[in-house]
Tab-separated table of C-alpha atoms in Angstrom:
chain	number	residue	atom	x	y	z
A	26	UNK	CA	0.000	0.000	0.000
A	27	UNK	CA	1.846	3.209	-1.057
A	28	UNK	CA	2.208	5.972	1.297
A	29	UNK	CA	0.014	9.505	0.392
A	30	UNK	CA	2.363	12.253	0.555
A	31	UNK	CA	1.489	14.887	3.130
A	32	UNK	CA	1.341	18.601	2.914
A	33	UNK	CA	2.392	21.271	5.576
A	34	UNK	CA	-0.034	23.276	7.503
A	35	UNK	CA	0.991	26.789	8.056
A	36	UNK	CA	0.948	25.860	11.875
A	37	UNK	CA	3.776	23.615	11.422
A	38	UNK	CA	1.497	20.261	11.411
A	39	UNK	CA	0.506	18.307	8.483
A	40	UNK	CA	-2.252	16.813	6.694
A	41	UNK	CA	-2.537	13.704	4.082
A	42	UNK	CA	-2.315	15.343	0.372
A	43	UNK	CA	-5.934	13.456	0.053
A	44	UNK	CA	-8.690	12.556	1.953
A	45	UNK	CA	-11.979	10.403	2.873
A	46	UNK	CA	-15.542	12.330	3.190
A	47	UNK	CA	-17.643	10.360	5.060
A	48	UNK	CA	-21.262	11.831	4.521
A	49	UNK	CA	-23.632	10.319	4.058
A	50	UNK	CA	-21.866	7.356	5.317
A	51	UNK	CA	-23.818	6.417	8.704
A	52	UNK	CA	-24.862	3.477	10.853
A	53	UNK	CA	-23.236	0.066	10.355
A	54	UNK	CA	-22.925	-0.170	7.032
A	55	UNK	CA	-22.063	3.908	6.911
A	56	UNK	CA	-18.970	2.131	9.684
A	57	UNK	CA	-17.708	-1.033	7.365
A	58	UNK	CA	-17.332	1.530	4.466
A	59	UNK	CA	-15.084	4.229	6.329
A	60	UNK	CA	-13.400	0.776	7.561
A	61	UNK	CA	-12.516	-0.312	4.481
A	62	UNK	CA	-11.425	3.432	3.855
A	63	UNK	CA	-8.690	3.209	6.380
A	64	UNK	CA	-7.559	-0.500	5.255
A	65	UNK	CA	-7.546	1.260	1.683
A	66	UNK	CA	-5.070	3.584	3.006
A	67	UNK	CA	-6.315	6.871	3.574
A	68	UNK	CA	-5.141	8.574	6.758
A	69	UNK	CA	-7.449	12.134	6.734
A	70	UNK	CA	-11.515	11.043	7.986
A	71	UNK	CA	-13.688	14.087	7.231
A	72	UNK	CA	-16.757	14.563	8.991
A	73	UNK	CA	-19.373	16.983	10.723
A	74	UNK	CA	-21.876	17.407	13.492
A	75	UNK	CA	-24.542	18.053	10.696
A	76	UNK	CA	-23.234	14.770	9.421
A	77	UNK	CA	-24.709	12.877	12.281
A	78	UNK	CA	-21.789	10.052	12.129
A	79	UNK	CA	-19.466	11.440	14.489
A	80	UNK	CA	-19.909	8.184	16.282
A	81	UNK	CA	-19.269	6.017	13.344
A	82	UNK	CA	-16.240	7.740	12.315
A	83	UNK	CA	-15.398	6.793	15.990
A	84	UNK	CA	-15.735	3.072	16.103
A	85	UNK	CA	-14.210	2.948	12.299
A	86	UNK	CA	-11.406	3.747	13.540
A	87	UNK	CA	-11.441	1.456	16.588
A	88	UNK	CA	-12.306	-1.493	14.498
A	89	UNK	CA	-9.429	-0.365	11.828
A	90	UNK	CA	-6.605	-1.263	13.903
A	91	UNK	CA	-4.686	1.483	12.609
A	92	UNK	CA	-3.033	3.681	15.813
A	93	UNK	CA	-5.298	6.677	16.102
A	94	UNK	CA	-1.605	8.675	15.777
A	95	UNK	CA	-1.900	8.289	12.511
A	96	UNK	CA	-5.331	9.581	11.427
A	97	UNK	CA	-5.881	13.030	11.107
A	98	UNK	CA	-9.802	13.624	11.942
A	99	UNK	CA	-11.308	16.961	11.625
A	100	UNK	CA	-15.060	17.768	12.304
A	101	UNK	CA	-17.236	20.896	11.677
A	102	UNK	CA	-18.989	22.949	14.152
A	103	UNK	CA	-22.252	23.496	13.208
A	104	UNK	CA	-23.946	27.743	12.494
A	105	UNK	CA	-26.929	26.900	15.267
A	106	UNK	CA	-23.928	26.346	17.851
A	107	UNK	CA	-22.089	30.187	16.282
A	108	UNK	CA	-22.460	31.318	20.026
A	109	UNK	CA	-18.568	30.806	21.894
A	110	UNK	CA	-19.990	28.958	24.495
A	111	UNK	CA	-21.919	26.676	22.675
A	112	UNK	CA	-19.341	26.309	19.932
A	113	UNK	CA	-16.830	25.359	22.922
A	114	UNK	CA	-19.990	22.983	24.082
A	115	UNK	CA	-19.714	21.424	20.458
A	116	UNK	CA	-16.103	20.485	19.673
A	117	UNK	CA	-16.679	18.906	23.441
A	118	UNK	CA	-19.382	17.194	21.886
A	119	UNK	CA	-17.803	16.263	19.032
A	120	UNK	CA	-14.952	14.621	21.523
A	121	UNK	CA	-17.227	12.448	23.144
A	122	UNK	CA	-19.149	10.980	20.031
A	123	UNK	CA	-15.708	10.539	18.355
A	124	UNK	CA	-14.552	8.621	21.221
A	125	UNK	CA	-11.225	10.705	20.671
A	126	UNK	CA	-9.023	13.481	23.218
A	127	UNK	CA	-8.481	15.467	20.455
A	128	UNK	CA	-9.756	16.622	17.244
A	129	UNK	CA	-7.126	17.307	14.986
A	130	UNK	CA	-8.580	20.027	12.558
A	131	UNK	CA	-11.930	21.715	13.836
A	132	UNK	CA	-13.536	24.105	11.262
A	133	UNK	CA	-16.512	26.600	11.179
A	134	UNK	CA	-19.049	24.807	9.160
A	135	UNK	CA	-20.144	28.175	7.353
A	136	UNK	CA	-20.067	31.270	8.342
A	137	UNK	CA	-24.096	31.624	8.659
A	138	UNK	CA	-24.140	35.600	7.864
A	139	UNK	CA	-27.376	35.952	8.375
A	140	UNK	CA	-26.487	35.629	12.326
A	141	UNK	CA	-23.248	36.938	12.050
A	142	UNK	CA	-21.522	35.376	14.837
A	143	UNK	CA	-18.787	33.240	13.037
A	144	UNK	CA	-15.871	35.455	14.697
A	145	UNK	CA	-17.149	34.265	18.483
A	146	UNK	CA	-17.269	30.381	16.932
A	147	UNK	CA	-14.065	30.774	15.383
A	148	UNK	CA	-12.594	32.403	19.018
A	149	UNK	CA	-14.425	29.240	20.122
A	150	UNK	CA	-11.805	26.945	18.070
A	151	UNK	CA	-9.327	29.165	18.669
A	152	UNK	CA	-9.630	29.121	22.738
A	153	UNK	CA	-10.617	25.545	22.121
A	154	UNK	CA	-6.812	24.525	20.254
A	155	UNK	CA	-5.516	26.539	23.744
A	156	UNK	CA	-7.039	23.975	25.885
A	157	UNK	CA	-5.758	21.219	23.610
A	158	UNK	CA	-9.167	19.999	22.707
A	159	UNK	CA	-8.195	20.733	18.942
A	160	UNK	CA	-4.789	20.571	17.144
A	161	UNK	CA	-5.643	22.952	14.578
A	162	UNK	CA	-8.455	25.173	13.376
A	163	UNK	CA	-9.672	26.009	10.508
A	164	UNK	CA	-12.949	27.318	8.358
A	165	UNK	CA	-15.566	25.613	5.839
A	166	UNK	CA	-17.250	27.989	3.266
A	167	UNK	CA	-15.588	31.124	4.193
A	168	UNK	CA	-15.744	33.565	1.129
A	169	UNK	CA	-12.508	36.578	1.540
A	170	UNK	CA	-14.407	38.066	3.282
A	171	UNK	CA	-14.908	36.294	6.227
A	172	UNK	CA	-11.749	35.179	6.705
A	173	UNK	CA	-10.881	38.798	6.894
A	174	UNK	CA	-13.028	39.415	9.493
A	175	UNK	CA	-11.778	36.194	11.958
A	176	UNK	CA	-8.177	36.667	11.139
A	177	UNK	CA	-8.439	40.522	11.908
A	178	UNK	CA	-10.396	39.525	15.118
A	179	UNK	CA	-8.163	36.643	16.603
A	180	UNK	CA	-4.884	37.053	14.938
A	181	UNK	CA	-4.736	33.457	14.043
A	182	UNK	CA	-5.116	32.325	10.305
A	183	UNK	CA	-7.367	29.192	9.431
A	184	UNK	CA	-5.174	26.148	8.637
A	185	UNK	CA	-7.435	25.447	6.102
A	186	UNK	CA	-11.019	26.722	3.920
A	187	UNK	CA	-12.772	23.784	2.855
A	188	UNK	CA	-15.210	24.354	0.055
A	189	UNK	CA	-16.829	23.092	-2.703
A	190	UNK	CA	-14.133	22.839	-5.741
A	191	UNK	CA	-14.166	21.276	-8.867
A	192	UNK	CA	-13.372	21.295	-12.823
A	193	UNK	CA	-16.560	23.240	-13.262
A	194	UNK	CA	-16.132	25.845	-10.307
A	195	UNK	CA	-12.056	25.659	-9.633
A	196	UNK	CA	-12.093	28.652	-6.985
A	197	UNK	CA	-9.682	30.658	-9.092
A	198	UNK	CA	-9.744	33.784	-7.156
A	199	UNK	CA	-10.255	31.971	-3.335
A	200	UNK	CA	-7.331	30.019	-3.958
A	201	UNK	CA	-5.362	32.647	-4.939
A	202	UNK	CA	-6.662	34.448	-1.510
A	203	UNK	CA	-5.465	31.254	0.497
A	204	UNK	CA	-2.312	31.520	-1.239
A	205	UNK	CA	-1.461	34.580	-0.579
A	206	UNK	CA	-2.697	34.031	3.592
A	207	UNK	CA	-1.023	30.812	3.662
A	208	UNK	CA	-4.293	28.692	4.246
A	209	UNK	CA	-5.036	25.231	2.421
A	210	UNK	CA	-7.678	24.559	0.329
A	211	UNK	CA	-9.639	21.699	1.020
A	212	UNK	CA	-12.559	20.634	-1.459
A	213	UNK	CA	-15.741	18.618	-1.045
A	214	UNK	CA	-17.746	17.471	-3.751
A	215	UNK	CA	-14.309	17.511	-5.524
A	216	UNK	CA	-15.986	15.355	-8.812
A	217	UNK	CA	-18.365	17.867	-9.282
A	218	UNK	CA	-21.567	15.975	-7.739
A	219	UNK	CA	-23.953	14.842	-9.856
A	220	UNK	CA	-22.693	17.096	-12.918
A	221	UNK	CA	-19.160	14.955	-12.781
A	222	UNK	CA	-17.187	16.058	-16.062
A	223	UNK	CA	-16.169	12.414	-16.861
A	224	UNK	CA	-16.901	12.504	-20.428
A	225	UNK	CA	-15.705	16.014	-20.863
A	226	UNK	CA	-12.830	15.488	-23.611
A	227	UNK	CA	-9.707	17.327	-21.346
A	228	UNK	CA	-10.788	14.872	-18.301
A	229	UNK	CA	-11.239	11.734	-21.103
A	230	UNK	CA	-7.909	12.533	-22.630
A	231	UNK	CA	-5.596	12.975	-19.607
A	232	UNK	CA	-7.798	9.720	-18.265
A	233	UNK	CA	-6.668	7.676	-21.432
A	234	UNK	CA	-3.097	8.709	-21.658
A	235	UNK	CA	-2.324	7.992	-17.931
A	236	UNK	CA	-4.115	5.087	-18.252
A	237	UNK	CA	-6.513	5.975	-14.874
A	238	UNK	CA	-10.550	6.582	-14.221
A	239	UNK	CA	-11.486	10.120	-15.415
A	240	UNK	CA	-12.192	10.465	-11.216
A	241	UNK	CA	-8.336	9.816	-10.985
A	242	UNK	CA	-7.491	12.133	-13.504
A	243	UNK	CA	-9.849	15.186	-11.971
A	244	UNK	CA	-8.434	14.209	-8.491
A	245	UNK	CA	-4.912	14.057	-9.891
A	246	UNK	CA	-6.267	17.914	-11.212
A	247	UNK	CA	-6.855	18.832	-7.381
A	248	UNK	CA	-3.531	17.215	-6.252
A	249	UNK	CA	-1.654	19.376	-8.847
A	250	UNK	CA	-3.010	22.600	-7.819
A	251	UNK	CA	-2.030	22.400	-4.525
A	252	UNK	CA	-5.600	21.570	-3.476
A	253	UNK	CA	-6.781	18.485	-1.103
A	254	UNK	CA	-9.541	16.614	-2.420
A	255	UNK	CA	-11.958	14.741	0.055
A	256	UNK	CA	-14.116	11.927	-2.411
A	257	UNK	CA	-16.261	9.982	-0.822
A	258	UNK	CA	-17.241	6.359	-2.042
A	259	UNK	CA	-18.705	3.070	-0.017
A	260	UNK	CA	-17.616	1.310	-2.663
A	261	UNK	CA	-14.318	-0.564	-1.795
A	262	UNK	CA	-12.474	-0.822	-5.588
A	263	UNK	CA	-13.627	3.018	-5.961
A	264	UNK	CA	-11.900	4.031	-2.640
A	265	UNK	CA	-8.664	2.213	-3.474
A	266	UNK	CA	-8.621	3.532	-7.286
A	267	UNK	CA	-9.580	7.524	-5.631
A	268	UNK	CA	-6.790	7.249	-3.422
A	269	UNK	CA	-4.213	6.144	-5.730
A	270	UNK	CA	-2.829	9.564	-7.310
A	271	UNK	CA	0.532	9.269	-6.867
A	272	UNK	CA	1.797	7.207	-9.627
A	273	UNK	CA	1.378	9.227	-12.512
A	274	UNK	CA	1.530	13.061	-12.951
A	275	UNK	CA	-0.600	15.553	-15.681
A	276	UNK	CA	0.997	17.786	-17.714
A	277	UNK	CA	0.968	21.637	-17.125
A	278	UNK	CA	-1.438	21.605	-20.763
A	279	UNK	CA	-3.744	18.649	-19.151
A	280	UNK	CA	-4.050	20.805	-15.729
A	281	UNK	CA	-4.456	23.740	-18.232
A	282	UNK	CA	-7.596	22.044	-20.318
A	283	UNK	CA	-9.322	20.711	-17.314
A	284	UNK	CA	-9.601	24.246	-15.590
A	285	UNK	CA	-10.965	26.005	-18.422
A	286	UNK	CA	-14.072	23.405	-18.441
A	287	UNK	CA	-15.473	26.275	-16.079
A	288	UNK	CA	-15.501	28.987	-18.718
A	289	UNK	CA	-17.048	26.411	-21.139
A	290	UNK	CA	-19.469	24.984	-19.171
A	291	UNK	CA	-20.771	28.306	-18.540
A	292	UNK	CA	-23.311	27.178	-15.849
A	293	UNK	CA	-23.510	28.939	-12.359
A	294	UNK	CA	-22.004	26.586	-9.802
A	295	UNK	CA	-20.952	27.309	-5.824
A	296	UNK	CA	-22.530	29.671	-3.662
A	297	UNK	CA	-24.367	28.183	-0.703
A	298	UNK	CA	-23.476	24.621	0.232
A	299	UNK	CA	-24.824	21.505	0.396
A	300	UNK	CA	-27.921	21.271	1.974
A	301	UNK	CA	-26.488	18.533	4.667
A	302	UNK	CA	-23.885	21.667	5.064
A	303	UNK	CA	-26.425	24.710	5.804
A	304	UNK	CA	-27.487	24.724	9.119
């Protein structure tokens, strides 16, 4: 089983170059999937409060075998919870449904404007790393913005943003904004949900002449622009073929033709999140 290369948060830690979402992955069936996740190989377990398999995450990795030293898990603190005390009241939560003494990244799960009060969740994380309930802390969903106003508030940057990215909505101008701050981007729904380029003739191409799935080949995409992919998959064969991305490498035209499916596409993607992700 090869290993997955690791990148370098900007508060010294690090974080598998890919990962494993787990929704909607929940009771025991939702368990023997994320299971077979970790004997696959991946080492970063992505879940949420919203998620409602906090628990499951838990006793997948129990069951596993592999030393909890090795997984990274992060979880999301919900917008009902925005307050600081009951954002503080939710990563404790979070603990005790995980089974775990630490989270190791804890993000905002959006910012929830219309309430406003993602600066006293994110001082939440923040006081929350402090009391070594969380390794790291970082954001979901944040637009410039907002991460403007919680890095101007706390003087502590997000580790990471974690939003939807993809060849038809590739975040252009975010990722140039985490760049330039030094935060990660993360991506969920990183296939595009259900409008998946597969057949698109950049992502058929590069998939023929590596001789990979057109989901390796868009995930490859994600590796190659410095972003961290999270695919999720019950499927066992499609787990082991997500992770491997290691082996083969696009070219800077291939990376070139699969970002400008956005401008051709020239449907509206992004915005709000999932709906699991709202609340």
């Amino acid at each position: 089983m090869a290993t997955t290369p690791t990148r370098t948060l900007q508060d010294g830690t690090t974080l598998p170059a890919t990962g494993f979402g787990t929704y909607p992955l929940t009771g025991e069936d939702g368990i023997r999937a994320m299971v077979s996740a970790l004997e696959a190989g991946y080492r970063l377990l992505d879940t949420a409060v919203n998620y409602g398999n906090e628990a499951e995450v838990g006793e997948a990795i129990r069951r596993s075998g592999v030393p909890r030293e090795q997984i990274v898990v992060q979880t999301k603190v919900p917008g009902r919870d925005h307050a600081f005390d009951k954002a503080v009241a939710s990563i404790e939560g979070s603990l005790e449904r995980l089974g775990v003494e630490q989270v190791d990244v804890a993000l905002i799960h959006w910012p929830n404007p219309s309430v406003g009060l993602y600066v006293d969740a994110y001082r939440a994380l923040v006081e929350c790393r402090e009391r070594g309930l969380v390794r790291s802390v970082g954001v979901s969903n944040f637009t410039e913005r907002h991460l403007a106003d919680v890095i101007d508030a706390t003087g502590v940057t997000p580790v990471l943003n974690q939003v939807e990215l993809h060849p038809l909505f590739p975040q252009e101008q975010l990722r140039a904004t985490h760049e330039r701050l030094g935060i990660l981007t993360e991506a969920w729904s990183p296939l595009g949900k259900r409008n998946a380029p597969f057949g698109a003739d950049p992502v058929a191409a590069a998939a023929e002449a590596h001789g990979v799935t057109p989901a390796q080949a868009i995930l490859r995409w994600h590796v190659q622009l410095g972003v961290v992919p999270l695919p999720k998959s019950a499927d066992p064969e499609r787990q082991r073929t997500n992770l491997d991305l290691f082996g083969f490498e696009l070219s800077a035209d291939e990376v070139a033709a699969i970002s400008a499916l956005a401008r051709e596409d020239g449907r509206l993607f992004g915005g709000d999140p999932d709906t699991h992700e709202e609340m």
